[in-house]
């Protein structure tokens, strides 16, 4: 809705009658909450929550309507969107999801616009099940509210916690759900390089990240790291070159540009149980 919700609207949401989405940007182009939206499946919600707790980040993990994850952060006072987005991007990258969406998606409202909204959790439709996690403990709505209230913070404290945890591109992990499909250590590091290449500035930085990951990788990343150890450095250098070549080919093909343009102007929606492409005039 593009108006202030009434109490009845929230009850309607909780009862599964009509969902509510919230626009993070307020009238002053500031935010009191933000979220990381992970749309990769399957996903280990409890695992995400435990990693965030290990890093001492005051965030709350909920499942989304699609089965992904929304990771919320709540602030005491309105904060600058650009700075919030930058900090949450560090967290999503460190979790292994560098391309996850960050809400707010915009740093400032367009004229007459509200920006992008995010669906509230705990929509009570009988075919959906919502939960949040505090570590490995699954919580209901009351638990979510209590946990969120206890974790209200400010941007300065969040930034300090992120720095203390050492969250940077070199700490990124390839999504665990993909590891079983990766043939060997070389393939694992190639996929890892692809996942972080947008977050680094040049080939030297990418190589440094790959070398570090190669040295610290364990069997949790890929079984062969546990049995065979890290790859020789010259092989890692070749993997880095292969990632750069792949990136250049992707850019020349224009695939990413086409996809981005389609995402801007079209929406994939369900109408009467059937998929439709909706053209949005901009």
CSV table of C-alpha atoms in Angstrom, one decimal:
chain,number,residue,atom,x,y,z
A,1,UNK,CA,0.0,0.0,0.0
A,2,UNK,CA,1.1,3.6,-0.7
A,3,UNK,CA,-0.5,4.9,2.5
A,4,UNK,CA,0.2,4.6,6.2
A,5,UNK,CA,-1.3,1.2,7.3
A,6,UNK,CA,-4.0,0.9,9.9
A,7,UNK,CA,-4.0,-1.7,12.7
A,8,UNK,CA,-6.6,-3.6,10.8
A,9,UNK,CA,-4.2,-3.9,7.8
A,10,UNK,CA,-1.7,-5.7,10.0
A,11,UNK,CA,-4.3,-8.1,11.4
A,12,UNK,CA,-5.4,-8.8,7.8
A,13,UNK,CA,-1.8,-9.6,6.9
A,14,UNK,CA,-1.3,-11.9,9.9
A,15,UNK,CA,-4.6,-13.7,9.1
A,16,UNK,CA,-3.5,-14.3,5.6
A,17,UNK,CA,-6.1,-12.2,3.9
A,18,UNK,CA,-4.1,-9.4,2.3
A,19,UNK,CA,-0.3,-9.1,2.5
A,20,UNK,CA,1.6,-5.9,3.4
A,21,UNK,CA,4.8,-4.6,1.9
A,22,UNK,CA,6.8,-1.8,3.5
A,23,UNK,CA,8.9,0.9,1.6
A,24,UNK,CA,12.1,1.3,3.6
A,25,UNK,CA,12.8,4.8,2.5
A,26,UNK,CA,10.9,7.4,4.5
A,27,UNK,CA,9.9,10.9,3.5
A,28,UNK,CA,13.4,12.2,4.3
A,29,UNK,CA,15.1,9.5,2.3
A,30,UNK,CA,16.4,7.7,5.4
A,31,UNK,CA,15.8,4.2,6.8
A,32,UNK,CA,14.9,2.8,10.2
A,33,UNK,CA,15.3,-0.8,8.9
A,34,UNK,CA,17.0,-2.6,6.0
A,35,UNK,CA,17.2,-6.2,4.8
A,36,UNK,CA,19.2,-8.7,2.7
A,37,UNK,CA,17.0,-10.7,0.4
A,38,UNK,CA,18.5,-14.1,-0.6
A,39,UNK,CA,16.6,-15.9,-3.3
A,40,UNK,CA,18.6,-19.1,-3.6
A,41,UNK,CA,17.3,-22.5,-2.8
A,42,UNK,CA,17.4,-24.6,-0.7
A,43,UNK,CA,18.8,-22.4,2.1
A,44,UNK,CA,19.9,-23.1,5.7
A,45,UNK,CA,18.2,-20.4,7.7
A,46,UNK,CA,19.5,-21.6,11.0
A,47,UNK,CA,23.0,-21.8,9.6
A,48,UNK,CA,22.8,-18.2,8.4
A,49,UNK,CA,21.5,-17.1,11.8
A,50,UNK,CA,24.3,-19.0,13.6
A,51,UNK,CA,27.0,-17.4,11.4
A,52,UNK,CA,25.6,-13.9,12.0
A,53,UNK,CA,25.6,-14.6,15.8
A,54,UNK,CA,29.2,-15.8,15.6
A,55,UNK,CA,30.1,-12.5,14.0
A,56,UNK,CA,28.1,-10.7,16.7
A,57,UNK,CA,25.9,-9.0,14.2
A,58,UNK,CA,22.5,-7.9,15.6
A,59,UNK,CA,20.5,-9.2,12.6
A,60,UNK,CA,17.3,-11.3,12.4
A,61,UNK,CA,16.8,-14.1,9.8
A,62,UNK,CA,13.3,-14.9,8.6
A,63,UNK,CA,12.1,-17.1,5.7
A,64,UNK,CA,10.6,-15.3,2.8
A,65,UNK,CA,7.4,-16.1,1.0
A,66,UNK,CA,9.4,-17.8,-1.8
A,67,UNK,CA,11.4,-20.0,0.7
A,68,UNK,CA,14.5,-17.8,0.6
A,69,UNK,CA,15.7,-15.6,3.4
A,70,UNK,CA,15.2,-12.1,4.6
A,71,UNK,CA,17.9,-10.9,7.0
A,72,UNK,CA,16.7,-7.8,8.8
A,73,UNK,CA,18.5,-5.0,10.7
A,74,UNK,CA,16.6,-2.5,12.8
A,75,UNK,CA,17.9,1.0,13.8
A,76,UNK,CA,17.3,3.3,16.7
A,77,UNK,CA,17.2,6.4,14.5
A,78,UNK,CA,16.9,7.0,10.8
A,79,UNK,CA,20.1,6.2,8.9
A,80,UNK,CA,21.7,7.1,5.6
A,81,UNK,CA,20.6,4.6,3.0
A,82,UNK,CA,23.8,4.6,0.9
A,83,UNK,CA,25.9,3.7,4.0
A,84,UNK,CA,23.5,1.0,5.1
A,85,UNK,CA,23.5,-0.6,1.7
A,86,UNK,CA,27.3,-0.6,1.7
A,87,UNK,CA,27.5,-2.3,5.0
A,88,UNK,CA,24.8,-4.9,4.2
A,89,UNK,CA,26.6,-5.7,0.9
A,90,UNK,CA,29.7,-6.7,3.0
A,91,UNK,CA,27.5,-9.0,5.1
A,92,UNK,CA,25.8,-10.7,2.1
A,93,UNK,CA,29.1,-11.2,0.3
A,94,UNK,CA,30.7,-12.7,3.4
A,95,UNK,CA,27.7,-15.1,3.7
A,96,UNK,CA,28.3,-16.3,0.2
A,97,UNK,CA,25.6,-14.3,-1.6
A,98,UNK,CA,27.3,-11.3,-3.2
A,99,UNK,CA,24.4,-10.8,-5.6
A,100,UNK,CA,21.6,-10.8,-3.0
A,101,UNK,CA,19.3,-7.9,-3.2
A,102,UNK,CA,19.6,-5.2,-0.5
A,103,UNK,CA,16.6,-3.2,0.7
A,104,UNK,CA,16.4,-0.4,0.3
A,105,UNK,CA,17.3,-0.8,-3.3
A,106,UNK,CA,17.5,2.9,-3.9
A,107,UNK,CA,19.4,5.6,-2.0
A,108,UNK,CA,16.8,8.3,-2.8
A,109,UNK,CA,13.2,8.3,-3.9
A,110,UNK,CA,12.4,9.3,-7.4
A,111,UNK,CA,10.0,12.2,-7.9
A,112,UNK,CA,6.5,10.9,-6.9
A,113,UNK,CA,7.9,7.4,-6.2
A,114,UNK,CA,8.5,5.4,-3.1
A,115,UNK,CA,11.3,3.1,-4.1
A,116,UNK,CA,11.0,-0.7,-3.8
A,117,UNK,CA,9.0,-2.4,-1.1
A,118,UNK,CA,9.7,-5.6,0.8
A,119,UNK,CA,7.0,-8.0,2.0
A,120,UNK,CA,6.5,-8.2,5.7
A,121,UNK,CA,7.1,-11.7,7.3
A,122,UNK,CA,4.4,-13.8,8.9
A,123,UNK,CA,1.7,-13.5,6.3
A,124,UNK,CA,-0.8,-16.0,7.7
A,125,UNK,CA,-1.9,-17.7,4.5
A,126,UNK,CA,-2.6,-21.4,5.2
A,127,UNK,CA,-0.3,-22.6,2.5
A,128,UNK,CA,2.6,-20.6,3.8
A,129,UNK,CA,4.7,-21.1,6.9
A,130,UNK,CA,6.8,-18.2,8.3
A,131,UNK,CA,9.4,-18.4,11.0
A,132,UNK,CA,12.5,-16.6,12.2
A,133,UNK,CA,15.6,-17.9,13.8
A,134,UNK,CA,17.7,-16.9,16.8
A,135,UNK,CA,20.8,-19.0,16.3
A,136,UNK,CA,19.5,-22.5,15.6
A,137,UNK,CA,16.3,-21.9,17.5
A,138,UNK,CA,13.1,-21.5,15.4
A,139,UNK,CA,10.9,-18.7,16.6
A,140,UNK,CA,7.3,-17.7,16.0
A,141,UNK,CA,5.9,-14.2,15.6
A,142,UNK,CA,6.2,-13.3,19.3
A,143,UNK,CA,9.8,-14.6,19.3
A,144,UNK,CA,10.5,-12.6,16.2
A,145,UNK,CA,9.2,-9.4,17.8
A,146,UNK,CA,11.1,-10.0,21.0
A,147,UNK,CA,14.4,-10.8,19.2
A,148,UNK,CA,14.0,-7.8,16.8
A,149,UNK,CA,13.4,-5.4,19.8
A,150,UNK,CA,16.4,-6.7,21.6
A,151,UNK,CA,18.7,-6.2,18.5
A,152,UNK,CA,17.8,-2.6,17.6
A,153,UNK,CA,21.2,-0.9,16.9
A,154,UNK,CA,22.7,2.0,15.0
A,155,UNK,CA,24.8,2.2,11.9
A,156,UNK,CA,28.0,3.0,13.8
A,157,UNK,CA,27.7,0.0,16.0
A,158,UNK,CA,26.9,-2.2,13.0
A,159,UNK,CA,29.9,-1.0,11.0
A,160,UNK,CA,32.2,-1.6,14.0
A,161,UNK,CA,30.9,-5.2,14.4
A,162,UNK,CA,31.3,-5.8,10.7
A,163,UNK,CA,34.9,-4.5,10.8
A,164,UNK,CA,35.6,-6.6,14.0
A,165,UNK,CA,34.4,-9.7,12.3
A,166,UNK,CA,36.7,-9.0,9.3
A,167,UNK,CA,34.0,-9.2,6.8
A,168,UNK,CA,35.4,-8.5,3.3
A,169,UNK,CA,35.4,-10.1,-0.1
A,170,UNK,CA,38.1,-12.6,0.9
A,171,UNK,CA,35.8,-14.2,3.5
A,172,UNK,CA,33.1,-15.0,0.9
A,173,UNK,CA,32.1,-18.7,0.6
A,174,UNK,CA,30.5,-20.3,-2.4
A,175,UNK,CA,27.0,-21.2,-1.5
A,176,UNK,CA,27.1,-24.6,0.3
A,177,UNK,CA,24.1,-25.9,-1.8
A,178,UNK,CA,26.3,-25.8,-4.9
A,179,UNK,CA,29.4,-27.6,-3.5
A,180,UNK,CA,28.3,-31.1,-4.2
A,181,UNK,CA,27.9,-30.3,-7.9
A,182,UNK,CA,31.5,-29.0,-8.2
A,183,UNK,CA,33.9,-31.6,-9.5
A,184,UNK,CA,37.2,-30.6,-7.9
A,185,UNK,CA,39.2,-27.9,-6.1
A,186,UNK,CA,39.9,-26.1,-9.4
A,187,UNK,CA,36.2,-25.9,-10.3
A,188,UNK,CA,35.4,-24.8,-6.7
A,189,UNK,CA,37.8,-21.9,-6.9
A,190,UNK,CA,36.7,-20.9,-10.4
A,191,UNK,CA,33.0,-20.7,-9.1
A,192,UNK,CA,34.2,-18.9,-6.0
A,193,UNK,CA,36.1,-16.4,-8.3
A,194,UNK,CA,33.0,-15.9,-10.4
A,195,UNK,CA,31.0,-15.2,-7.3
A,196,UNK,CA,33.3,-12.4,-6.1
A,197,UNK,CA,34.6,-10.9,-9.3
A,198,UNK,CA,32.0,-8.0,-9.3
A,199,UNK,CA,33.2,-7.0,-5.8
A,200,UNK,CA,36.9,-6.6,-6.6
A,201,UNK,CA,38.6,-3.9,-8.6
A,202,UNK,CA,41.2,-5.6,-10.7
A,203,UNK,CA,42.9,-8.9,-11.4
A,204,UNK,CA,45.5,-8.5,-8.7
A,205,UNK,CA,42.9,-8.1,-6.1
A,206,UNK,CA,41.0,-11.2,-7.4
A,207,UNK,CA,44.2,-13.2,-7.4
A,208,UNK,CA,44.9,-12.2,-3.8
A,209,UNK,CA,41.4,-13.3,-2.7
A,210,UNK,CA,41.7,-16.6,-4.6
A,211,UNK,CA,45.1,-17.4,-3.0
A,212,UNK,CA,43.8,-16.6,0.4
A,213,UNK,CA,40.7,-18.7,-0.1
A,214,UNK,CA,42.8,-21.6,-1.4
A,215,UNK,CA,45.0,-21.5,1.7
A,216,UNK,CA,42.2,-21.5,4.2
A,217,UNK,CA,39.6,-23.7,2.4
A,218,UNK,CA,38.5,-26.8,4.2
A,219,UNK,CA,36.6,-29.9,3.4
A,220,UNK,CA,33.4,-27.9,4.3
A,221,UNK,CA,34.1,-25.9,1.1
A,222,UNK,CA,35.1,-29.0,-0.9
A,223,UNK,CA,36.0,-32.5,0.2
A,224,UNK,CA,39.3,-32.5,-1.8
A,225,UNK,CA,40.6,-29.6,0.3
A,226,UNK,CA,40.4,-32.0,3.3
A,227,UNK,CA,42.2,-34.9,1.6
A,228,UNK,CA,44.6,-33.1,-0.7
A,229,UNK,CA,45.1,-29.7,0.8
A,230,UNK,CA,45.4,-26.4,-1.2
A,231,UNK,CA,46.2,-26.1,-4.9
A,232,UNK,CA,49.7,-25.0,-6.1
A,233,UNK,CA,49.9,-21.3,-6.5
A,234,UNK,CA,50.5,-21.5,-10.3
A,235,UNK,CA,47.2,-23.3,-10.7
A,236,UNK,CA,45.4,-20.6,-8.7
A,237,UNK,CA,46.9,-18.0,-11.0
A,238,UNK,CA,45.6,-19.8,-14.0
A,239,UNK,CA,42.1,-20.0,-12.4
A,240,UNK,CA,42.2,-16.3,-11.8
A,241,UNK,CA,43.0,-15.7,-15.5
A,242,UNK,CA,40.2,-18.0,-16.5
A,243,UNK,CA,37.7,-16.0,-14.3
A,244,UNK,CA,38.9,-12.8,-16.0
A,245,UNK,CA,38.4,-14.3,-19.5
A,246,UNK,CA,35.0,-15.5,-18.5
A,247,UNK,CA,34.0,-12.0,-17.2
A,248,UNK,CA,35.3,-10.4,-20.5
A,249,UNK,CA,33.3,-12.8,-22.6
A,250,UNK,CA,30.1,-12.2,-20.5
A,251,UNK,CA,30.5,-8.4,-20.9
A,252,UNK,CA,31.1,-8.7,-24.7
A,253,UNK,CA,28.0,-10.9,-25.1
A,254,UNK,CA,25.9,-8.3,-23.5
A,255,UNK,CA,23.9,-11.0,-21.6
A,256,UNK,CA,24.1,-9.2,-18.3
A,257,UNK,CA,23.0,-5.9,-19.9
A,258,UNK,CA,20.0,-7.5,-21.6
A,259,UNK,CA,19.0,-9.3,-18.4
A,260,UNK,CA,19.2,-6.0,-16.4
A,261,UNK,CA,17.2,-4.1,-18.9
A,262,UNK,CA,14.5,-6.8,-18.9
A,263,UNK,CA,14.4,-6.8,-15.2
A,264,UNK,CA,13.9,-3.0,-15.2
A,265,UNK,CA,11.0,-3.0,-17.7
A,266,UNK,CA,9.3,-6.3,-17.2
A,267,UNK,CA,7.9,-8.3,-14.3
A,268,UNK,CA,7.3,-12.1,-14.2
A,269,UNK,CA,3.9,-12.5,-12.5
A,270,UNK,CA,1.4,-15.3,-11.9
A,271,UNK,CA,-2.1,-14.6,-13.3
A,272,UNK,CA,-4.7,-17.3,-12.6
A,273,UNK,CA,-2.0,-19.8,-11.9
A,274,UNK,CA,-0.2,-19.1,-15.2
A,275,UNK,CA,3.0,-17.3,-15.8
A,276,UNK,CA,2.8,-13.9,-17.6
A,277,UNK,CA,5.3,-11.2,-18.6
A,278,UNK,CA,4.0,-7.8,-17.5
A,279,UNK,CA,5.5,-4.8,-19.3
A,280,UNK,CA,6.1,-1.8,-17.1
A,281,UNK,CA,6.4,1.6,-18.7
A,282,UNK,CA,9.1,3.7,-17.3
